[in-house]
Short mmCIF file of C-alpha atoms (C1' of nucleotides) in Angstrom, two decimals:
data_model
loop_
_atom_site.label_atom_id
_atom_site.label_comp_id
_atom_site.label_asym_id
_atom_site.label_seq_id
_atom_site.Cartn_x
_atom_site.Cartn_y
_atom_site.Cartn_z
CA MET A 1 0.10 0.04 0.11
CA ASN A 2 2.49 2.32 1.05
CA ASP A 3 4.64 1.28 -2.00
CA ASN A 4 1.69 2.41 -4.18
CA VAL A 5 1.68 5.88 -2.77
CA GLU A 6 5.50 6.48 -2.70
CA PRO A 7 6.82 5.88 -6.16
CA ALA A 8 3.54 8.00 -7.85
CA ARG A 9 4.67 10.78 -5.51
CA GLN A 10 8.25 10.66 -5.91
CA ALA A 11 7.24 10.78 -9.45
CA TRP A 12 5.11 13.77 -9.60
CA ARG A 13 7.96 15.34 -7.65
CA LEU A 14 10.23 14.29 -10.24
CA PHE A 15 8.02 15.66 -13.11
CA LEU A 16 8.10 19.29 -11.53
CA GLN A 17 11.35 19.27 -10.85
CA ALA A 18 12.38 17.80 -14.03
CA GLN A 19 10.36 20.39 -16.25
CA ALA A 20 11.67 23.43 -14.02
CA VAL A 21 15.06 22.49 -14.64
CA LEU A 22 14.62 21.40 -18.62
CA LEU A 23 12.31 24.40 -19.70
CA PRO A 24 14.48 27.40 -18.69
CA GLN A 25 17.31 25.29 -20.23
CA LEU A 26 15.94 24.83 -23.30
CA SER A 27 14.59 28.12 -23.80
CA GLU A 28 17.77 30.00 -23.30
CA GLN A 29 19.71 27.76 -25.62
CA LEU A 30 17.37 28.26 -28.51
CA GLU A 31 17.32 31.65 -27.75
CA LYS A 32 21.14 32.23 -27.58
CA GLU A 33 21.53 30.23 -30.57
CA ILE A 34 19.05 31.35 -33.28
CA GLY A 35 17.42 34.16 -31.17
CA LEU A 36 14.26 32.83 -30.93
CA PRO A 37 12.14 32.15 -27.64
CA LEU A 38 11.05 29.00 -26.81
CA THR A 39 7.09 29.99 -27.12
CA TRP A 40 8.00 31.18 -30.63
CA TYR A 41 9.24 28.09 -32.01
CA ASP A 42 6.00 26.27 -30.59
CA VAL A 43 4.12 28.62 -32.80
CA LEU A 44 6.09 28.35 -35.65
CA ALA A 45 6.02 24.59 -35.34
CA GLN A 46 1.86 24.35 -35.01
CA LEU A 47 1.86 26.55 -38.37
CA LYS A 48 4.26 24.46 -40.58
CA THR A 49 2.39 21.44 -39.48
CA ALA A 50 -1.12 23.54 -40.48
CA PRO A 51 -2.65 23.22 -43.93
CA CYS A 52 -1.28 26.13 -45.94
CA HIS A 53 0.90 27.11 -43.22
CA LYS A 54 -2.14 28.71 -41.79
CA ARG A 55 -4.07 28.42 -38.65
CA ARG A 56 -6.96 30.67 -36.65
CA LEU A 57 -5.90 32.13 -33.29
CA GLN A 58 -8.41 30.38 -31.94
CA ASP A 59 -7.34 27.01 -32.61
CA LEU A 60 -3.49 28.00 -31.86
CA GLY A 61 -4.67 29.03 -28.46
CA GLN A 62 -6.32 25.74 -27.71
CA CYS A 63 -3.33 23.86 -28.92
CA LEU A 64 -1.00 25.74 -27.15
CA LEU A 65 -2.91 26.16 -23.84
CA LEU A 66 -2.51 29.92 -24.35
CA SER A 67 -5.13 32.33 -23.61
CA LYS A 68 -6.79 34.66 -26.28
CA SER A 69 -5.01 37.53 -24.71
CA GLY A 70 -2.02 35.73 -24.44
CA LEU A 71 -2.10 34.30 -27.62
CA THR A 72 -3.37 37.77 -29.44
CA ARG A 73 0.09 39.73 -28.11
CA ARG A 74 2.54 36.70 -28.90
CA ILE A 75 1.54 37.51 -32.43
CA ASP A 76 1.33 40.89 -32.22
CA ARG A 77 5.39 40.82 -31.37
CA MET A 78 5.78 37.76 -33.91
CA GLU A 79 4.37 39.58 -36.52
CA GLU A 80 6.05 42.74 -35.13
CA ARG A 81 9.31 40.45 -36.23
CA GLY A 82 7.80 39.35 -39.45
CA LEU A 83 7.98 35.32 -38.81
CA VAL A 84 4.20 35.21 -39.16
CA LYS A 85 0.87 37.59 -40.48
CA ARG A 86 -2.11 38.28 -39.83
CA GLU A 87 -5.06 37.46 -42.40
CA GLY A 88 -8.68 37.98 -42.17
CA CYS A 89 -10.97 35.17 -42.27
CA ALA A 90 -13.37 35.46 -45.41
CA GLU A 91 -16.19 32.67 -44.28
CA ASP A 92 -16.16 34.09 -40.85
CA ARG A 93 -15.44 37.57 -40.86
CA ARG A 94 -15.07 37.61 -36.85
CA GLY A 95 -11.88 35.25 -37.11
CA ALA A 96 -8.22 35.78 -38.01
CA PHE A 97 -5.91 33.43 -39.25
CA ALA A 98 -2.12 33.31 -38.24
CA VAL A 99 -0.05 32.70 -41.55
CA LEU A 100 3.45 31.50 -41.53
CA THR A 101 5.80 34.38 -43.92
CA PRO A 102 8.91 32.95 -45.49
CA ALA A 103 11.24 34.20 -42.55
CA GLY A 104 9.32 32.28 -40.48
CA HIS A 105 9.67 29.15 -42.07
CA ASP A 106 13.57 30.22 -42.69
CA ALA A 107 13.82 30.56 -38.59
CA LEU A 108 11.75 27.54 -37.91
CA GLU A 109 14.06 25.41 -40.78
CA GLN A 110 16.93 26.96 -38.62
CA ALA A 111 15.49 25.95 -35.24
CA ILE A 112 14.47 22.42 -35.93
CA PRO A 113 17.63 20.65 -35.56
CA VAL A 114 18.84 22.73 -33.16
CA HIS A 115 15.74 22.09 -30.53
CA LEU A 116 15.52 18.45 -31.38
CA ALA A 117 18.87 18.01 -30.66
CA ALA A 118 19.04 19.90 -27.39
CA VAL A 119 15.80 17.55 -26.29
CA HIS A 120 17.30 14.19 -26.99
CA GLU A 121 20.50 15.49 -25.03
CA HIS A 122 18.64 16.74 -21.97
CA PHE A 123 15.79 14.57 -21.92
CA MET A 124 15.48 11.86 -24.78
CA LYS A 125 19.10 10.14 -24.35
CA TYR A 126 17.75 9.10 -20.58
CA LEU A 127 15.08 7.43 -21.53
CA SER A 128 15.27 3.46 -22.17
CA ASP A 129 12.32 2.31 -24.54
CA ASP A 130 10.35 1.06 -21.77
CA GLU A 131 10.75 4.46 -19.89
CA ALA A 132 9.47 5.91 -22.56
CA ASN A 133 6.60 3.63 -23.59
CA ALA A 134 5.47 3.53 -19.52
CA MET A 135 5.75 7.67 -20.10
CA VAL A 136 3.63 7.77 -23.32
CA SER A 137 0.87 5.32 -21.28
CA ALA A 138 0.63 7.25 -17.55
CA LEU A 139 0.72 10.47 -19.06
CA THR A 140 -1.44 9.98 -22.17
CA LYS A 141 -4.03 8.69 -19.30
CA VAL A 142 -3.24 12.12 -17.51
CA VAL A 143 -3.57 14.47 -20.40
CA ASP A 144 -6.88 13.01 -21.40
CA ALA A 145 -8.41 12.95 -17.97
CA ALA A 146 -8.13 16.69 -18.15
CA PRO A 147 -11.45 18.32 -18.15
CA PRO A 148 -12.33 19.93 -21.79
CA ASP A 149 -12.45 23.83 -20.31
CA VAL A 150 -9.02 23.11 -19.22
CA ILE A 151 -8.16 23.23 -22.70
CA CYS A 152 -10.36 25.06 -24.12
CA GLY A 153 -11.73 27.56 -21.87
CA ARG A 154 -9.93 30.03 -20.72
CA SER A 155 -10.68 33.55 -21.52
CA MET B 1 17.20 2.40 -33.22
CA ASN B 2 14.40 3.65 -34.76
CA ASP B 3 12.12 2.50 -32.69
CA ASN B 4 14.38 4.51 -30.12
CA VAL B 5 13.23 7.61 -31.17
CA GLU B 6 9.65 7.76 -31.71
CA PRO B 7 8.07 6.81 -27.98
CA ALA B 8 10.76 8.98 -26.64
CA ARG B 9 9.84 12.06 -28.83
CA GLN B 10 5.87 11.31 -27.63
CA ALA B 11 6.61 11.11 -23.94
CA TRP B 12 8.28 14.71 -24.35
CA ARG B 13 5.29 15.73 -26.12
CA LEU B 14 3.40 14.64 -23.69
CA PHE B 15 5.27 15.70 -21.06
CA LEU B 16 5.31 19.06 -22.25
CA GLN B 17 1.63 18.82 -22.56
CA ALA B 18 0.86 17.01 -19.23
CA GLN B 19 2.49 19.86 -17.07
CA ALA B 20 0.88 22.68 -19.37
CA VAL B 21 -2.45 20.99 -18.50
CA LEU B 22 -1.64 20.19 -14.72
CA LEU B 23 -0.10 23.45 -13.24
CA PRO B 24 -3.00 25.59 -13.73
CA GLN B 25 -5.54 23.47 -12.87
CA LEU B 26 -3.76 22.47 -9.53
CA SER B 27 -2.75 26.36 -8.86
CA GLU B 28 -5.98 27.49 -9.39
CA GLN B 29 -7.80 24.93 -7.18
CA LEU B 30 -5.99 25.63 -4.51
CA GLU B 31 -6.19 29.09 -5.15
CA LYS B 32 -9.81 28.91 -5.07
CA GLU B 33 -10.05 26.43 -2.27
CA ILE B 34 -7.11 28.09 -0.15
CA GLY B 35 -6.63 31.60 -0.97
CA LEU B 36 -3.10 30.02 -1.59
CA PRO B 37 -0.84 30.78 -5.32
CA LEU B 38 0.86 27.41 -5.57
CA THR B 39 4.34 29.27 -5.84
CA TRP B 40 3.65 30.30 -2.43
CA TYR B 41 2.70 26.80 -1.23
CA ASP B 42 6.14 25.75 -2.82
CA VAL B 43 7.80 28.54 -0.32
CA LEU B 44 5.69 27.29 2.83
CA ALA B 45 6.61 23.79 2.01
CA GLN B 46 10.38 24.26 1.90
CA LEU B 47 10.23 26.22 4.84
CA LYS B 48 8.26 23.73 7.09
CA THR B 49 10.76 21.00 6.38
CA ALA B 50 14.22 23.39 6.89
CA PRO B 51 15.81 23.60 10.61
CA CYS B 52 13.82 26.50 12.78
CA HIS B 53 11.36 27.11 9.91
CA LYS B 54 13.90 29.19 8.36
CA ARG B 55 16.30 29.37 5.38
CA ARG B 56 18.29 31.56 3.71
CA LEU B 57 17.09 33.16 0.90
CA GLN B 58 19.97 32.08 -1.36
CA ASP B 59 18.63 28.94 -0.65
CA LEU B 60 15.75 29.05 -1.20
CA GLY B 61 15.87 30.79 -4.81
CA GLN B 62 17.87 27.89 -5.94
CA CYS B 63 15.67 25.22 -4.53
CA LEU B 64 12.81 26.53 -6.44
CA LEU B 65 14.77 27.95 -9.15
CA LEU B 66 13.62 31.31 -8.89
CA SER B 67 16.26 34.02 -9.86
CA LYS B 68 17.36 36.24 -7.02
CA SER B 69 15.16 39.20 -7.83
CA GLY B 70 12.10 36.70 -8.27
CA LEU B 71 12.42 35.24 -4.93
CA THR B 72 12.66 38.53 -3.31
CA ARG B 73 9.69 40.00 -4.97
CA ARG B 74 7.74 36.45 -3.54
CA ILE B 75 8.80 36.92 -0.15
CA ASP B 76 8.23 40.95 -0.46
CA ARG B 77 4.35 39.48 -1.23
CA MET B 78 4.28 36.73 1.13
CA GLU B 79 5.41 39.15 4.02
CA GLU B 80 2.63 41.89 3.18
CA ARG B 81 0.47 39.04 3.98
CA GLY B 82 2.31 37.68 7.00
CA LEU B 83 2.96 34.30 5.86
CA VAL B 84 6.18 34.59 6.31
CA LYS B 85 8.67 37.20 7.60
CA ARG B 86 12.57 38.10 6.63
CA GLU B 87 15.46 37.90 9.72
CA GLY B 88 18.54 39.64 9.31
CA CYS B 89 21.06 37.01 9.33
CA ALA B 90 23.98 37.56 12.30
CA GLU B 91 26.85 35.82 10.96
CA ASP B 92 26.76 37.20 7.87
CA ARG B 93 25.33 40.24 7.66
CA ARG B 94 24.67 40.60 4.01
CA GLY B 95 22.39 37.93 4.35
CA ALA B 96 18.63 37.20 5.52
CA PHE B 97 16.62 34.38 6.20
CA ALA B 98 12.91 33.94 5.37
CA VAL B 99 10.86 32.39 8.53
CA LEU B 100 7.57 30.62 8.75
CA THR B 101 4.97 32.64 10.73
CA PRO B 102 2.35 31.20 12.77
CA ALA B 103 -0.36 32.14 10.00
CA GLY B 104 1.92 30.70 7.21
CA HIS B 105 2.16 27.31 9.28
CA ASP B 106 -1.73 27.77 9.91
CA ALA B 107 -2.22 28.39 5.82
CA LEU B 108 0.23 25.66 4.92
CA GLU B 109 -1.52 22.84 7.00
CA GLN B 110 -5.08 23.76 5.48
CA ALA B 111 -3.40 23.52 1.91
CA ILE B 112 -1.42 20.33 2.35
CA PRO B 113 -4.27 18.13 2.31
CA VAL B 114 -6.14 19.43 -0.30
CA HIS B 115 -3.21 20.28 -2.68
CA LEU B 116 -2.02 16.58 -1.97
CA ALA B 117 -5.61 15.33 -3.20
CA ALA B 118 -5.60 16.95 -6.17
CA VAL B 119 -2.18 16.00 -7.08
CA HIS B 120 -3.56 12.84 -6.56
CA GLU B 121 -6.62 12.98 -8.56
CA HIS B 122 -5.48 14.74 -11.58
CA PHE B 123 -1.91 13.07 -11.59
CA MET B 124 -0.96 10.08 -9.28
CA LYS B 125 -4.04 8.04 -9.63
CA TYR B 126 -3.40 7.45 -13.30
CA LEU B 127 -0.14 5.77 -13.00
CA SER B 128 0.07 2.02 -12.33
CA ASP B 129 2.87 0.70 -10.10
CA ASP B 130 5.10 0.03 -13.26
CA GLU B 131 4.51 3.43 -14.75
CA ALA B 132 5.53 5.33 -11.88
CA ASN B 133 8.66 3.65 -11.33
CA ALA B 134 9.53 3.68 -14.89
CA MET B 135 8.85 7.55 -14.56
CA VAL B 136 11.18 8.04 -11.69
CA SER B 137 13.64 6.01 -13.03
CA ALA B 138 13.71 8.05 -15.89
CA LEU B 139 13.23 11.38 -14.59
CA THR B 140 16.02 10.53 -11.98
CA LYS B 141 18.50 10.71 -14.77
CA VAL B 142 17.37 13.20 -16.58
CA VAL B 143 17.10 15.51 -13.43
CA ASP B 144 20.56 14.46 -12.33
CA ALA B 145 22.08 15.14 -15.75
CA ALA B 146 21.57 19.03 -15.25
CA PRO B 147 23.29 21.74 -13.01
CA PRO B 148 23.66 19.69 -9.86
CA ASP B 149 23.23 22.45 -7.18
CA VAL B 150 19.70 23.62 -7.86
CA ILE B 151 17.86 20.62 -7.02
CA CYS B 152 15.15 20.61 -4.13
CA GLY B 153 11.68 19.51 -3.68
CA ARG B 154 8.17 20.64 -4.23
CA SER B 155 5.48 18.97 -2.30
"C1'" DC C 1 36.56 43.17 -5.66
"C1'" DA C 2 32.99 38.97 -4.57
"C1'" DA C 3 28.83 37.91 -2.52
"C1'" DG C 4 23.88 38.32 -0.55
"C1'" DA C 5 19.73 40.89 -1.54
"C1'" DT C 6 17.40 44.52 -3.64
"C1'" DT C 7 15.37 48.29 -6.76
"C1'" DG C 8 13.86 50.06 -11.55
"C1'" DA C 9 12.79 48.83 -16.62
"C1'" DA C 10 10.82 45.24 -19.83
"C1'" DA C 11 9.01 41.11 -21.20
"C1'" DT C 12 5.13 37.97 -20.76
"C1'" DA C 13 1.01 36.23 -18.81
"C1'" DT C 14 -3.99 36.47 -17.32
"C1'" DC C 15 -8.33 38.79 -16.12
"C1'" DA C 16 -12.44 41.66 -17.53
"C1'" DA C 17 -13.93 44.48 -20.47
"C1'" DT C 18 -15.02 46.26 -25.24
"C1'" DC C 19 -15.49 46.02 -30.34
"C1'" DT C 20 -16.96 43.48 -34.46
"C1'" DT C 21 -19.71 40.13 -36.62
"C1'" DG C 22 -22.79 36.27 -36.71
"C1'" DC D 1 -26.98 37.63 -27.19
"C1'" DA D 2 -22.88 34.35 -28.48
"C1'" DA D 3 -17.99 34.48 -30.43
"C1'" DG D 4 -13.70 35.93 -32.07
"C1'" DA D 5 -10.33 38.84 -31.53
"C1'" DT D 6 -8.28 42.82 -29.03
"C1'" DT D 7 -7.15 46.32 -25.15
"C1'" DG D 8 -6.62 47.93 -20.62
"C1'" DA D 9 -5.30 47.14 -16.26
"C1'" DT D 10 -2.68 44.12 -13.16
"C1'" DA D 11 0.32 40.37 -11.69
"C1'" DT D 12 4.88 37.91 -11.93
"C1'" DT D 13 9.61 37.00 -13.34
"C1'" DT D 14 13.97 37.90 -15.39
"C1'" DC D 15 17.99 41.04 -16.58
"C1'" DA D 16 20.99 44.96 -15.05
"C1'" DA D 17 22.36 48.07 -12.31
"C1'" DT D 18 22.86 49.31 -7.02
"C1'" DC D 19 23.70 48.88 -2.24
"C1'" DT D 20 25.49 46.83 1.55
"C1'" DT D 21 28.83 43.95 3.40
"C1'" DG D 22 33.05 40.63 3.42
#
DNA sequence: CAAGATTGAAATATCAATCTTG
DNA sequence: CAAGATTGATATTTCAATCTTG
C-alpha cells in the first residue's frame, strides 16, 4: 500500500523538478543559438504542420494552451518581427488566421535541428524504450483526463 | 534504433502537454479553495521542512529554481500577507532568512491535504506501479544530468 | 573586488471589459 | 445575445544596475 503511494509521489516530485530544470535550459539555448524564444518556436511549429501554413487564432490558443489575449500578444510580437502575419477569414469575418511567412519558415528550419538535438541531449537520451513507453501510456491517461474547459475554456 | 526515437519523442510531447494542463489546474484549485497560490505553497513547504522553519533567501531561490530578484519579490508579497517574515543573519550580515510565521504554518497545514488530494486526483491515480517506477527511474536520470546544485523538492 | 539582497525597467502572462460580426 | 479577437489594467518573472557587507 505504501508501495503504491510512494513511487507515484516521487514521480510527481521528479515531474515538477524535471520541467523546472529543462524548460529554462532549452529556452535559453534556443534563444542564444537561434535568437528564437521557445514559445515562438511552438507557434511556428504548429503553423508548419497546418494546411497552407495557416491556422485560426482560436485553434492556436487551444493547442498551445494559451489564453486568447496571451496569443493575441504573442502573435503581435511575432508579426512585428516578420515571422508570421495575420490574415482575415473570409467565411467568418470575426475570425483571423496566423500565417507563416517565408522568414518564419526559415527561422523554424534553422531552429528545428538545434532544438531537437537539445531535447535529445537533455531528455530523450536518458529514456530507455520501456521507460519511454511507460511515460507515454501514463501521461496519455493524465492528459486525456483533463477537463475540456482546461484545454479550451480560457478567456 | 528508430523505435527508440519515436516513443521518446512522444514522451516529450506528452511531458510538455501534461505540465501545461496540470499546473494551471492545480494552481487555480488551490487558489480558490485555500486562497494560496501554488508558488507560495512551494515556499511554505520548503520552510516547513527546514531547521527552525527558516531558510536563507539564497538557498530558497536555488531550490525553487527562481532568480534572486524573483524570490525577493515573492517573499515581499508573502510578507505583506503575513505568511513569512524576514530575519537578518547574525553571522553574515549581508544575508537574510525567510521564516515561517504562525499564520504561514496554519495556511500550509490547511493547504497540504487539499493539494495532495488534487495531485492524486489529477496525476497520481493514473499511474500504475510500473509506470510510476519507470517515470521515477527515467526522470531521475534527466534531473541528475542537469546542473546539480539547484535541485530540491516540491510537495 | 566578490557575494547577498534589493530596485527599476522590460517582457510575458492573465482577467475583465470592449468591439465587431454572426 | 454569443463568439472571435483585441485592449487596458494588473501580476509575476527576469536582467542589469545598485547598495551593503565581507
